[in-house]
C-alpha positions as CSV (number, residue, x, y, z in Angstrom):
1,M,0.1,0.0,0.0
2,V,1.4,3.4,-1.0
3,K,1.8,5.9,2.0
4,R,-0.2,8.9,1.6
5,R,1.7,12.2,1.7
6,T,0.3,14.6,4.6
7,V,2.5,16.9,6.6
8,L,5.9,17.8,5.5
9,S,8.7,16.6,7.5
10,E,11.4,18.8,9.0
11,D,13.8,17.9,6.3
12,E,11.2,18.5,3.5
13,L,10.3,21.8,5.1
14,K,13.9,23.0,4.8
15,I,13.7,22.1,1.0
16,V,10.6,24.1,0.6
17,Q,11.1,27.2,2.8
18,K,13.5,29.9,1.5
19,N,16.5,30.3,3.4
20,R,17.1,34.0,4.4
21,T,20.6,35.3,4.5
22,D,21.9,37.6,7.3
23,E,22.4,40.5,4.6
24,E,18.5,40.4,4.0
25,V,17.5,40.2,7.6
26,F,20.1,42.9,8.5
27,E,18.6,45.2,6.0
28,E,15.3,44.9,7.6
29,F,16.7,45.1,11.2
30,F,18.7,48.4,10.5
31,K,15.6,49.8,8.6
32,D,13.6,49.4,11.6
33,C,16.2,50.9,13.9
34,Y,16.2,54.1,11.6
35,L,12.3,54.1,11.7
36,R,12.5,54.0,15.5
37,N,15.0,56.9,15.3
38,L,17.7,55.0,17.3
39,R,21.1,57.0,17.8
40,P,23.8,56.3,15.1
41,T,26.2,55.1,18.0
42,T,23.5,52.4,19.0
43,I,23.1,51.2,15.3
44,K,26.9,51.1,15.0
45,Y,27.0,49.2,18.3
46,Y,24.7,46.6,16.9
47,E,26.8,46.4,13.6
48,N,30.0,45.6,15.5
49,E,28.6,43.1,17.9
50,F,26.7,41.2,15.2
51,H,30.0,41.2,13.1
52,A,32.0,39.9,16.1
53,S,29.6,37.3,17.0
54,K,29.6,35.9,13.5
55,K,33.4,36.0,13.5
56,L,33.5,33.9,16.6
57,I,31.2,31.1,15.6
58,Q,31.5,31.1,11.9
59,K,28.0,30.9,11.0
60,D,25.2,33.3,9.9
61,L,23.1,34.4,12.7
62,V,19.8,33.5,11.1
63,Q,21.2,30.0,11.4
64,W,22.0,30.0,15.0
65,Q,20.4,27.3,17.3
66,P,20.5,27.4,21.1
67,E,23.4,25.3,21.1
68,D,25.3,27.9,19.0
69,V,24.4,30.5,21.7
70,E,25.8,28.2,24.5
71,E,29.0,27.6,22.3
72,F,29.4,31.5,21.8
73,I,29.2,32.0,25.6
74,C,31.8,29.4,26.2
75,R,34.3,30.5,23.8
76,S,33.6,34.2,24.8
77,K,34.5,33.5,28.4
78,D,38.2,32.9,27.2
79,L,38.4,36.1,25.4
80,M,36.5,38.7,27.1
81,T,35.1,40.0,30.5
82,I,31.6,39.1,31.7
83,T,30.5,42.7,31.1
84,S,31.7,42.5,27.6
85,I,29.9,39.3,27.0
86,N,26.8,40.6,28.3
87,T,27.0,43.7,26.1
88,R,27.2,41.4,23.0
89,L,24.4,39.3,24.3
90,R,22.1,42.3,24.5
91,A,22.7,43.2,20.8
92,L,22.0,39.6,19.9
93,R,18.8,39.6,21.9
94,C,17.5,42.6,20.2
95,F,18.2,41.1,16.9
96,Y,16.5,37.8,17.6
97,N,13.6,39.5,19.3
98,F,13.1,41.4,16.0
99,C,13.4,38.2,13.9
100,S,10.7,36.6,16.3
101,K,8.4,39.5,16.1
102,K,8.6,39.6,12.3
103,K,8.3,35.8,12.1
104,I,11.7,35.7,10.2
105,L,12.8,32.9,12.4
106,K,10.7,29.8,13.4
107,R,12.6,29.7,16.8
108,N,14.3,32.2,18.8
109,P,17.7,30.7,19.8
110,M,18.0,33.1,22.7
111,K,14.6,32.6,24.3
112,E,16.1,30.8,27.3
113,T,19.4,32.7,27.4
114,K,19.9,35.1,30.4
115,M,22.6,37.4,31.0
116,L,25.6,36.1,32.9
117,R,26.1,36.9,36.5
118,D,29.0,39.2,37.3
119,R,30.5,40.3,40.5
120,Q,29.4,43.7,41.7
121,K,32.3,46.0,41.2
122,T,33.2,48.9,43.4
123,I,32.2,52.3,41.8
124,E,34.9,54.6,42.3
125,T,34.5,58.3,43.3
126,L,36.9,61.1,44.1
127,D,37.0,62.6,47.6
128,N,37.4,66.3,48.5
129,N,41.2,66.2,48.5
130,E,41.5,64.3,45.1
131,I,39.2,67.0,43.5
132,E,41.1,69.9,44.9
133,T,44.4,68.2,43.8
134,L,43.0,67.8,40.2
135,I,42.0,71.4,40.2
136,K,45.4,72.7,41.2
137,T,47.2,70.4,38.7
138,I,45.0,71.7,36.0
139,R,45.6,75.4,37.0
140,K,49.5,74.9,37.0
141,D,49.3,75.7,33.2
142,R,48.0,79.0,32.5
143,T,46.7,78.4,29.0
144,F,43.4,78.5,27.2
145,V,43.3,74.6,27.1
146,S,43.9,74.3,30.9
147,F,41.2,76.7,31.7
148,R,38.9,75.1,29.5
149,D,39.5,71.8,31.2
150,E,38.9,73.2,34.5
151,V,35.5,74.4,33.3
152,I,34.9,71.1,31.9
153,M,35.7,69.3,35.1
154,L,33.5,71.6,37.1
155,L,30.7,71.1,34.8
156,F,31.1,67.3,35.1
157,L,31.1,67.4,38.8
158,D,28.2,69.8,39.2
159,T,25.8,68.2,36.9
160,G,26.9,64.6,36.3
161,I,26.3,64.8,32.6
162,R,27.9,62.1,30.2
163,L,30.9,62.9,28.0
164,S,28.8,62.6,24.8
165,E,26.3,65.1,26.3
166,L,29.0,67.6,27.2
167,A,30.6,67.3,23.8
168,G,27.2,68.1,22.3
169,I,26.5,71.3,24.1
170,K,26.1,74.6,22.1
171,L,26.4,78.1,23.1
172,Q,22.7,78.7,22.9
173,D,22.0,75.7,25.2
174,V,23.7,77.8,28.2
175,Q,21.0,79.9,29.7
176,G,22.3,81.5,32.9
177,N,22.5,79.0,35.7
178,K,21.2,76.1,33.7
179,V,22.2,74.2,30.5
180,I,20.0,72.2,28.3
181,I,21.1,69.0,27.4
182,R,19.8,68.0,24.0
183,L,22.2,65.1,22.9
184,T,21.1,62.6,25.3
185,K,21.3,58.8,25.5
186,N,17.6,58.4,25.7
187,L,16.6,61.2,23.2
188,F,14.7,63.1,25.9
189,E,16.2,66.6,26.4
190,R,16.7,67.7,30.0
191,T,17.9,70.7,32.0
192,V,20.9,70.6,34.5
193,Y,21.7,73.4,36.9
194,L,24.9,75.1,37.7
195,S,26.3,76.2,41.2
196,E,27.6,79.7,41.5
197,I,31.3,78.9,40.9
198,T,30.5,76.9,37.8
199,Q,28.3,79.5,36.3
200,E,31.0,82.2,36.9
201,Q,33.9,80.1,35.5
202,L,31.6,79.0,32.5
203,E,30.8,82.8,31.8
204,R,34.5,83.6,31.9
205,Y,35.2,80.8,29.4
206,I,32.7,81.9,27.1
207,K,34.3,85.5,27.0
208,I,37.7,84.0,26.3
209,R,36.3,81.6,23.8
210,G,35.0,84.5,21.8
211,D,33.0,84.5,18.5
212,L,33.8,81.5,16.4
213,A,32.6,79.7,13.3
214,T,31.3,76.9,15.3
215,D,28.4,77.2,17.8
216,Y,29.7,74.2,19.9
217,L,30.6,75.4,23.5
218,F,33.9,73.5,24.0
219,V,36.6,74.1,21.2
220,N,40.2,72.8,20.9
221,R,43.2,75.3,20.5
222,D,42.4,75.4,16.7
223,N,38.9,76.7,17.4
224,K,37.3,73.3,16.2
225,P,34.8,71.5,18.2
226,L,36.4,69.4,21.0
227,N,36.1,65.7,20.4
228,R,35.3,63.1,23.3
229,H,38.7,61.4,23.0
230,S,40.6,64.4,23.6
231,I,38.6,65.1,26.8
232,Q,39.2,61.5,28.1
233,T,43.0,61.5,27.4
234,R,43.5,64.9,28.9
235,F,41.9,63.9,32.1
236,Q,43.8,60.8,32.4
237,K,46.9,62.8,32.0
238,Y,45.9,65.1,34.8
239,G,45.1,62.1,36.9
240,R,48.6,61.0,36.4
241,D,50.2,64.2,36.9
242,A,48.2,64.6,40.2
243,R,49.3,61.0,41.2
244,I,45.7,59.9,41.8
245,Q,45.7,56.2,41.9
246,K,42.0,56.0,40.9
247,R,40.8,56.4,37.4
248,V,40.1,59.9,36.4
249,S,37.5,60.1,33.8
250,P,34.2,61.9,32.8
251,H,32.3,58.7,34.1
252,T,34.2,59.0,37.6
253,F,33.2,62.5,37.9
254,R,29.3,61.4,37.0
255,H,29.7,58.9,39.8
256,T,31.3,61.3,42.3
257,M,28.4,63.8,41.6
258,A,25.8,61.1,42.2
259,R,27.4,60.1,45.6
260,R,27.8,63.7,46.8
261,M,24.2,64.5,45.8
262,I,23.0,61.4,47.8
263,L,25.0,62.4,50.7
264,M,23.4,65.8,50.7
265,G,20.0,64.0,50.8
266,I,18.7,64.3,47.3
267,D,15.8,62.0,46.6
268,A,16.1,59.3,44.1
269,F,13.6,60.5,41.6
270,S,15.3,63.9,41.4
271,L,18.9,62.3,41.0
272,M,17.4,60.2,38.1
273,T,16.1,63.1,36.4
274,L,19.3,65.1,36.8
275,L,21.5,62.2,35.6
276,G,19.1,61.2,32.7
277,H,18.4,57.8,33.7
278,S,15.6,56.2,31.8
279,D,14.4,54.3,34.7
280,M,15.2,54.1,38.5
281,T,17.3,50.8,38.3
282,I,20.7,52.4,38.3
283,T,19.8,55.3,40.6
284,K,18.7,52.7,43.1
285,K,22.0,51.0,42.8
286,Y,23.8,54.2,43.7
287,V,21.5,54.7,46.6
288,N,21.9,51.3,47.9
289,L,25.7,51.4,47.2
290,W,26.4,54.6,49.4
291,G,23.5,53.8,52.0
292,A,26.1,53.3,54.7
293,D,27.1,56.8,54.4
294,I,23.4,58.0,54.6
295,E,22.9,55.7,57.7
296,A,25.9,57.3,59.4
297,K,24.6,60.7,58.4
298,H,21.2,59.9,59.9
299,R,22.8,58.8,63.2
300,K,24.4,62.3,63.4
301,H,21.6,64.4,62.1
302,G,18.5,62.4,62.7
303,A,15.2,64.4,63.3
304,L,14.8,63.1,66.8
305,K,18.4,64.2,67.9
306,G,18.3,66.2,71.0
307,L,14.6,65.6,71.9
308,R,14.0,64.5,75.5
309,L,11.5,61.7,75.0
């Protein structure tokens, strides 16, 4: 008796179904990124991580199975840190979630994959003495560049803005004691506020800067917009010159600002707004991290202190 043909087998389905290439799917994925108005740096991040992942496994992403993801993680552990692996996994997760949503792939190979657990690293901040030493080190050179860098450092410490946000500030964004931050990570503009000393130094810098062809606030010695790499390398140099053992960077200044604000009693929601966090997760991490300091402050300045009850 001849066997009747009914449902196609898995092997037969592979013959019938059109195999999509990475190039075809990437074109759809990145088109979706542009339509969602993702930042160019985010799109570049996806491109880099996809390319690196394919290179490690030697297989198109659209052909990956759960075991390929597992193999990718195992190989990665010999090559990079847990933080770097998780960064790559997040990019891959976005890609496979898109493929699942568009029904490009029958199965999401990362459906059961979780981020790798990592040890909680200590977040370094600068103390009063280190901040004052840095300022003194910068002021040793009485040049336009050193004065500019002093103002940049004050702005970082006063507002907690990111390096990319500082590099994107334009003259018209400075409005008295506040600065409008437009080039943000989450695309939401926000306002940060300046203390009296930062406002005064910034006004002096703007006078010295003068009228230029560019409207970017911070410029180099050739009157061109200052790039992010230059800012990073200069503060690394100041840190070495000041013999500070900690990492001196824009992100260290951001952490320092957060810690000092928490110790002064700012609430988590206000801090989240000032730092430009899209949710409370990282802000809570800061609050929990420096909670011991707040506990000591409460013991010293508690509301019931001095009452005879």
